[in-house]
Coordinates of C-alpha atoms and ligand atoms in Angstrom, one line a residue:
X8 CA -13.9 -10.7 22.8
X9 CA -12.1 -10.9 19.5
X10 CA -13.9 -12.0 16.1
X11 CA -11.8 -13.3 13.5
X12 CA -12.4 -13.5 10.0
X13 CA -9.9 -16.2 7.7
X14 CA -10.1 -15.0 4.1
X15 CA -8.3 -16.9 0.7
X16 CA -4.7 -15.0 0.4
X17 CA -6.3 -11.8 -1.5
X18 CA -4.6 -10.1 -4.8
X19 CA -4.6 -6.7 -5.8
X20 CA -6.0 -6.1 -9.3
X21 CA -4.6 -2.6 -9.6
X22 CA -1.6 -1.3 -8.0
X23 CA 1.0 1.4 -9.1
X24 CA 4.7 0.6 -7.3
X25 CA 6.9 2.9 -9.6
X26 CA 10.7 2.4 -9.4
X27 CA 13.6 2.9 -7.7
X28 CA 13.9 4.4 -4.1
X29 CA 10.0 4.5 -4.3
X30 CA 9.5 0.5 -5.5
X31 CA 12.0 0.0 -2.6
X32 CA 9.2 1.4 -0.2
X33 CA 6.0 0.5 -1.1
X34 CA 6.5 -3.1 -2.3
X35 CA 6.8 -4.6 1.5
X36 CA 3.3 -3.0 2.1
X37 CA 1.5 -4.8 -0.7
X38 CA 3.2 -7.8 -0.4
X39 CA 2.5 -8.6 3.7
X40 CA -1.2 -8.9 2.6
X41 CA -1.1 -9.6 -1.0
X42 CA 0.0 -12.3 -3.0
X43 CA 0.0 -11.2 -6.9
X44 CA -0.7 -7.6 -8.3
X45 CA -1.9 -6.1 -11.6
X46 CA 1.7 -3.8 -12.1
X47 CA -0.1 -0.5 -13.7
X48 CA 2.7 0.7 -16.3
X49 CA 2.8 4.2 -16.0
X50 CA 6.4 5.3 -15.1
X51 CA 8.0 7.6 -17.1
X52 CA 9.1 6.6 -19.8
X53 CA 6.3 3.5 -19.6
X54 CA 6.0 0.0 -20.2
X55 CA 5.2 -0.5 -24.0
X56 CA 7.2 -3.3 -25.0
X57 CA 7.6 -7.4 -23.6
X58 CA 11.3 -5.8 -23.3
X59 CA 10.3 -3.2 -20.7
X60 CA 8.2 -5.7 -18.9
X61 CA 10.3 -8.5 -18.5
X62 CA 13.0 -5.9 -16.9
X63 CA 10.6 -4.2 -14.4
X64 CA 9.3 -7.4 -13.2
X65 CA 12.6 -7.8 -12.4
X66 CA 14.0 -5.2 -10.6
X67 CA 10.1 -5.7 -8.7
X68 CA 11.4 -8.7 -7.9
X69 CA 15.2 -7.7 -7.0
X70 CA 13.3 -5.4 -4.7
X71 CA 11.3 -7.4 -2.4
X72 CA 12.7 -8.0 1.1
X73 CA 14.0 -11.6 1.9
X74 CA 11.6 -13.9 3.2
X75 CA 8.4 -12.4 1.2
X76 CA 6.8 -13.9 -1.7
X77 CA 5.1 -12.0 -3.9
X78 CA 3.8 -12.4 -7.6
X79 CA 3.5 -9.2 -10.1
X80 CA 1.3 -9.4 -12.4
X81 CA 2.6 -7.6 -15.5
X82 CA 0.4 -5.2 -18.1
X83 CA 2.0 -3.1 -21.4
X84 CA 0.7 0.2 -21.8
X85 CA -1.4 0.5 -24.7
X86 CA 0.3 3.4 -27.3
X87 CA -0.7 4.2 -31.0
X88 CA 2.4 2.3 -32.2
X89 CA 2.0 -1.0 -30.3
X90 CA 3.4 -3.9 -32.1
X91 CA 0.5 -6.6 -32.1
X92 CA 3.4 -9.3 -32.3
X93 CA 5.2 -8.1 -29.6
X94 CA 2.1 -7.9 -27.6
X95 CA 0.8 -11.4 -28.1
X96 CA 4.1 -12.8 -27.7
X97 CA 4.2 -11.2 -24.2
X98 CA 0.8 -12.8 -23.6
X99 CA 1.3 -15.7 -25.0
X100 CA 4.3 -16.7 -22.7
X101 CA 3.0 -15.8 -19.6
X102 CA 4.6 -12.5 -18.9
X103 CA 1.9 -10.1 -18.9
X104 CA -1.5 -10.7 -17.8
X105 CA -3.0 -7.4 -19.3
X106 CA -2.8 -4.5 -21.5
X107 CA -3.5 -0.8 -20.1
X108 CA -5.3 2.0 -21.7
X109 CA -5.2 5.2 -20.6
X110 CA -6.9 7.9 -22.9
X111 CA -3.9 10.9 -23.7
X112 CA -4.0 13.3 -20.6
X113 CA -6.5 11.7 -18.6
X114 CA -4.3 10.8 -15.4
X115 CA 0.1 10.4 -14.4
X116 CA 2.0 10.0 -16.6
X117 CA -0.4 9.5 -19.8
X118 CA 1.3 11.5 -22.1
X119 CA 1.6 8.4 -24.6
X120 CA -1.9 7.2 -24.0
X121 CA -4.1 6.8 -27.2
X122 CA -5.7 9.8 -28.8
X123 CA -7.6 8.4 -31.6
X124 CA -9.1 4.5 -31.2
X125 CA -8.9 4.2 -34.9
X126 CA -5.2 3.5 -34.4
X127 CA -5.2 0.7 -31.6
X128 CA -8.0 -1.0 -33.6
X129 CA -5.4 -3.9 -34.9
X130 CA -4.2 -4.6 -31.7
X131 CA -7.2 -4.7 -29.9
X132 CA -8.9 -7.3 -32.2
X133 CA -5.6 -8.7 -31.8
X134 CA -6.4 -8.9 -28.1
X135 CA -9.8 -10.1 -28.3
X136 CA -8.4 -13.1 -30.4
X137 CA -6.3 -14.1 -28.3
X138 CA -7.7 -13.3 -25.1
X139 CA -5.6 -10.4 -23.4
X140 CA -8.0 -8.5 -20.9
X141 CA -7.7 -5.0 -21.7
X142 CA -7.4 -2.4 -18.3
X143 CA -9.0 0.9 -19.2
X144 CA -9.3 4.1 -17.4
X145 CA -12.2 4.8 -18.7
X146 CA -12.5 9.2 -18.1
X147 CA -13.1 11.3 -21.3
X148 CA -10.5 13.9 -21.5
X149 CA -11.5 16.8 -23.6
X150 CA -12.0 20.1 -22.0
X151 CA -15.9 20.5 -22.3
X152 CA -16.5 17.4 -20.0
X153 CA -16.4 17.9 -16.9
X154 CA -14.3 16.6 -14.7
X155 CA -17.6 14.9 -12.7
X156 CA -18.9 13.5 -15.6
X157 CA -16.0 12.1 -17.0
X158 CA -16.8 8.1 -16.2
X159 CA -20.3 8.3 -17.5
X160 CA -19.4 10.3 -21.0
X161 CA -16.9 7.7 -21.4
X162 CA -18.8 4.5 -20.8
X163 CA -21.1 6.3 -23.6
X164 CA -19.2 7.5 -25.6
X165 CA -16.1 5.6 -26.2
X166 CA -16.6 2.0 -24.2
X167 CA -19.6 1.1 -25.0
X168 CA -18.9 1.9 -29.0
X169 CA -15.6 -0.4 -28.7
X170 CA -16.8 -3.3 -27.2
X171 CA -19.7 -3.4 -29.8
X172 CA -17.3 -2.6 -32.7
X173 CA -14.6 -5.1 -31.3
X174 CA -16.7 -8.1 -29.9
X175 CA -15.2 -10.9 -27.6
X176 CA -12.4 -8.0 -26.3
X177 CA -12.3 -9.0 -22.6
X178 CA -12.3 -5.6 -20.6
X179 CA -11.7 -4.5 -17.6
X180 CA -13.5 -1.0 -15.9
X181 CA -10.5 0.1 -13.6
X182 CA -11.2 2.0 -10.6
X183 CA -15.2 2.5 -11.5
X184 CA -16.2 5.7 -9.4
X185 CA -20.0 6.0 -10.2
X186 CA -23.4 4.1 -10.5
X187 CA -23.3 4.7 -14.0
X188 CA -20.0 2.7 -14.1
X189 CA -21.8 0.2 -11.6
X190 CA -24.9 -0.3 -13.8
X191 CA -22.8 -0.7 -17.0
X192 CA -20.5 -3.5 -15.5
X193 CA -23.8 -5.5 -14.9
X194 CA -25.4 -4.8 -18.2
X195 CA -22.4 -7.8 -19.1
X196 CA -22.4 -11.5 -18.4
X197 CA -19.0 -12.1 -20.1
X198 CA -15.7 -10.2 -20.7
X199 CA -16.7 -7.5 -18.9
X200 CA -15.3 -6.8 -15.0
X201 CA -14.8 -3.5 -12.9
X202 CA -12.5 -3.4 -10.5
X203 CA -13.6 -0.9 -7.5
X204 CA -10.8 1.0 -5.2
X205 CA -10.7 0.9 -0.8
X206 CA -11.0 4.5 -1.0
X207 CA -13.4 5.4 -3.5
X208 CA -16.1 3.0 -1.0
X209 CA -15.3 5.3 1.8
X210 CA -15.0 9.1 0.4
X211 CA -16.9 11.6 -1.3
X212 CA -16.3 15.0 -3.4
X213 CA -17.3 16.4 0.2
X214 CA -14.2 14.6 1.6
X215 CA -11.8 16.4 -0.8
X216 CA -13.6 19.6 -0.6
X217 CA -15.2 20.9 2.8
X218 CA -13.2 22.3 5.4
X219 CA -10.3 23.0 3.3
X220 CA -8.6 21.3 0.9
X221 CA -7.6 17.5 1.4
X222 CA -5.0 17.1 -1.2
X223 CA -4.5 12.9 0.1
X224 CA -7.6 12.5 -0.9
X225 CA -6.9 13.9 -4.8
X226 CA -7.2 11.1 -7.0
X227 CA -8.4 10.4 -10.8
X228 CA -10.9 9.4 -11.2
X229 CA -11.9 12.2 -8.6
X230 CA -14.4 10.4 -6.0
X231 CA -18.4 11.9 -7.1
X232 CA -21.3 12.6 -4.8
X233 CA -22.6 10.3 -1.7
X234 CA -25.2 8.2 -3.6
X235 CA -22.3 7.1 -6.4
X236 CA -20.0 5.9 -3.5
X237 CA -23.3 3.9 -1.9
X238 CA -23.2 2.2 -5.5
X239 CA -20.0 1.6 -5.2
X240 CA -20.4 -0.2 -2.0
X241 CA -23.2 -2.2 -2.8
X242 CA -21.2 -3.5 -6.0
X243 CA -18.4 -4.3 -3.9
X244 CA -20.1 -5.8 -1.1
X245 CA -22.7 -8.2 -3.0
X246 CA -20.5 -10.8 -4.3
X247 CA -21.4 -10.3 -7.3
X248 CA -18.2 -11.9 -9.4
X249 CA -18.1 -9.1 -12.3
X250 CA -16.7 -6.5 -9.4
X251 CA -13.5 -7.2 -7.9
X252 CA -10.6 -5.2 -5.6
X253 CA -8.4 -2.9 -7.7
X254 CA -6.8 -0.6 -4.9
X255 CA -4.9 2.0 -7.3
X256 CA -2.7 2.6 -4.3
X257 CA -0.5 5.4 -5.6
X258 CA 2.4 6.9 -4.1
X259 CA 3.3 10.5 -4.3
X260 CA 5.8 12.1 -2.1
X261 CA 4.3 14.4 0.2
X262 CA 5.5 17.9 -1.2
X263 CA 4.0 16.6 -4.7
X264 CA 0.8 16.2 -3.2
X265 CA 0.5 19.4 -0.6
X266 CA 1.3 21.1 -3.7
X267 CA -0.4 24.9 -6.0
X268 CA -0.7 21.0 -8.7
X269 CA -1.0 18.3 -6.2
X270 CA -0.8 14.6 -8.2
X271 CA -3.7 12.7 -8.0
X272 CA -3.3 9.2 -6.1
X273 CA -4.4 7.8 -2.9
X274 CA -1.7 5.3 -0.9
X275 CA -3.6 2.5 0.3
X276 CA -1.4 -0.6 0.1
X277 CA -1.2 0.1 3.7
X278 CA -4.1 -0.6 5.6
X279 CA -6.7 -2.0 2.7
X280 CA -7.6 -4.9 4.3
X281 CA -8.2 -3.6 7.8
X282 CA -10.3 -0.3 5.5
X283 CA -12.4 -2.9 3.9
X284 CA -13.3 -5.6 7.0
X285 CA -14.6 -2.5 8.5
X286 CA -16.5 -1.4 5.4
X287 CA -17.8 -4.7 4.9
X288 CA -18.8 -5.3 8.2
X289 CA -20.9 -2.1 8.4
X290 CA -22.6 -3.5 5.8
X291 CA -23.0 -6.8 7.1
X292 CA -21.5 -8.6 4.4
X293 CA -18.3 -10.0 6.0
X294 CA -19.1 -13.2 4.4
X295 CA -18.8 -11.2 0.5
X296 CA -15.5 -9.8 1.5
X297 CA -13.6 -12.7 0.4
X298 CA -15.2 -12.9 -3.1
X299 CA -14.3 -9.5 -3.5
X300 CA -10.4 -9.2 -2.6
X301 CA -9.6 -13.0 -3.3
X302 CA -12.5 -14.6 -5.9
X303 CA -13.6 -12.3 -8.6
X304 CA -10.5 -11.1 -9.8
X305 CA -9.0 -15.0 -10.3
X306 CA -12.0 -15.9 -11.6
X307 CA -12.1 -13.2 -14.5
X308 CA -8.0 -13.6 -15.1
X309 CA -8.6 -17.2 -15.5
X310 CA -6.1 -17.4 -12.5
X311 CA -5.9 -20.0 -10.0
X312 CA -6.7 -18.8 -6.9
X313 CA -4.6 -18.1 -4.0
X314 CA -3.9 -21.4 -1.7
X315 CA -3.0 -19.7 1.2
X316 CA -4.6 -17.7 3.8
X317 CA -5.0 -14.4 5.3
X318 CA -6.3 -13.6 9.0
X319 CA -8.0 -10.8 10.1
X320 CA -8.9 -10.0 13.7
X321 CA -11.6 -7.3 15.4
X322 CA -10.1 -6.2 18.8
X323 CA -8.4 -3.1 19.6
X324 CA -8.2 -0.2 17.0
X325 CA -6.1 -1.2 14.3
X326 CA -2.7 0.9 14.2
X327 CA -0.7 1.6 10.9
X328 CA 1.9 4.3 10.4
X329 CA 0.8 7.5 9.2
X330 CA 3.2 7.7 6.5
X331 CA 5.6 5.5 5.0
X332 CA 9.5 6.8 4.8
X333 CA 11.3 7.1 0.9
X334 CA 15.0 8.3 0.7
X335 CA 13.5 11.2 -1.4
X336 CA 10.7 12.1 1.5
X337 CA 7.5 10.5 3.0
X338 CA 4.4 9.1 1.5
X339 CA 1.1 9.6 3.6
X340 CA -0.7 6.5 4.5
X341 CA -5.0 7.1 3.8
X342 CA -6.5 8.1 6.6
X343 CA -10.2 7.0 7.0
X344 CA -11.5 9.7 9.4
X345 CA -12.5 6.7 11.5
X346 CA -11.1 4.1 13.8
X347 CA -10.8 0.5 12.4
X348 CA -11.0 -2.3 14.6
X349 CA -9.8 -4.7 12.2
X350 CA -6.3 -6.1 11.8
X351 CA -4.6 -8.1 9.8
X352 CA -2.9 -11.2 12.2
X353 CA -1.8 -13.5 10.3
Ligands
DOR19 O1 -5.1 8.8 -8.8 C1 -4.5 8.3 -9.6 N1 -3.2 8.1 -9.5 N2 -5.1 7.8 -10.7 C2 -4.5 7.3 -11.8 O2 -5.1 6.9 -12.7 C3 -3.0 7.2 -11.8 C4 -2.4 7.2 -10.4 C5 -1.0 7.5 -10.4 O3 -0.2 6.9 -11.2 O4 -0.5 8.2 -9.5
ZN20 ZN1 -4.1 3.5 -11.3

């Protein structure tokens, strides 16, 4: 007997496509499930102006096969010499949703992230007046931290001091990776949401680490100990409307990954859905999983939210490729370590 589960079309609230060869590839995977993406804006060189955007939105939209719909969501990335006008013009008209801060060196392709927050203090307050949600990847950099600790000095030390010193900024916790992060997204009723990957509720440190090195499951922030990912999962599974889905699917080629400096990045864009019925389920919160992948995230964008449908199915275990084909090489498709009898139908 087959159970099926009708959700509201779902959205991804954080997903890296790149360019090129690699956009080419990866867009059809997001966009069978998914209606609208957050577009993270880390390709070298990155997004920083309304310029930049406007053009990447549309070679994303030259790119997607005939007969698909699909809506990106655009951000900036956030640099020391943003131009506050440029920014709220970008806003303002409709063609970014966001803004993305990524601390210098804390992940790909951050070189131009900000080093000191004095200098993005205009534009922020900038942002909170006129509404612009603000993406952070919120991991200390400096050398003495380490790397395990990295979310939880951060929301101390530099998140929590922001949003006091910059009230009414609307802020969102990308890719939260620890109870810490958990317990600070709650300590908010307003402007404050965290968006929680598919594969950060299903690995641990001991996924990367025992039995040899796994480098597809290297990402940043790297996944913590058991009892952080059973916050995570919790979080994601109440329906609690501050935590929404944020895959940070991230395509690396192969040989970059099974590499002496692997990239960090998990490609999920695959098989999220099917991931998270089965994650759900095993909680027995089926009935949250909507709220999670198609609610929350609307609900904090002051979005409309999806009118259409999607359909998933429990039958026979769910098949995806293993890896997905790029003119330059292959990109492997996360692999669980467990059968999913969840599909995607319709
Ligand atoms: O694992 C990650 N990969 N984390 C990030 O923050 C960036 C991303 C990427 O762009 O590959
Ligand atoms: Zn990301």
């Amino acid at each position: 007997m087959s159970t099926e589960l009708k959700i509201t079309r779902p959205d991804d609230w954080h997903l890296h496509l790149r360019d090129g060869d690699m956009l080419a590839a990866v867009l059809p995977e997001t966009a069978r499930h998914f209606a609208r993406a957050i577009i993270m804006p880390n390709l070298v060189p990155p997004i920083v102006t309304g310029d930049h955007a406007r053009a990447y939105r549309d070679r994303i939209l030259t790119a997607l096969p005939e007969g698909m719909t699909f809506e990106p969501l655009m951000t900036l990335y956030l640099t020391e010499t943003t131009d506050p006008d440029d920014l709220a013009a970008a806003f303002e008209s409709g063609l970014i949703k966001a803004v993305k801060l990524y601390p210098a060196g804390a992940t790909t392709n951050s070189a131009s992230g900000v080093r000191n927050f004095e200098n993005v203090r205009a534009v922020l307050e900038r942002m909170a007046d006129i509404g612009c949600p603000l993406c952070i990847h919120g991991e200390v950099t400096t050398g003495d931290v380490d790397i395990f600790d990295r979310e939880a000095v951060f929301i101390d030390t530099v998140l929590d001091p922001l949003r006091r010193a910059i009230p009414g900024l609307r802020v969102v916790m990308e890719h939260i990776t620890t109870a810490d992060g958990v317990a600070y997204a709650q300590s908010a009723d307003q402007d404050l949401g965290a968006t929680i990957t598919t594969h950060h509720l299903i690995i641990n440190r001991n996924h990367i680490l025992v039995g040899g090195i796994k480098p597809h499951y290297y990402c940043l922030p790297v996944a913590k100990r058991e009892s952080h990912r059973q916050a995570l999962v919790a979080a994601a599974t109440s329906g609690d409307k501050r935590f929404f889905l944020g895959t940070d699917s991230a395509p690396h080629l192969d040989h970059l990954k099974e590499n002496a400096c692997g990239c960090a990045g998990c490609f999920t864009a695959t098989n999220t859905m099917s991931l998270l019925a089965h994650v759900f389920e095993d909680q027995n919160a089926l009935s949250n999983l909507e709220a999670f992948a198609s609610l929350n995230g609307p609900s904090f964008y002051k979005l409309p939210v999806n009118t259409d449908t999607l359909t998933l199915t429990k039958g026979a275990k769910a098949q995806w490729p293993d890896k997905i084909d790029t003119p330059q090489g292959p990109v492997t498709v996360f692999d669980p370590g467990f059968d999913v009898f969840w599909s995607v139908t319709d």
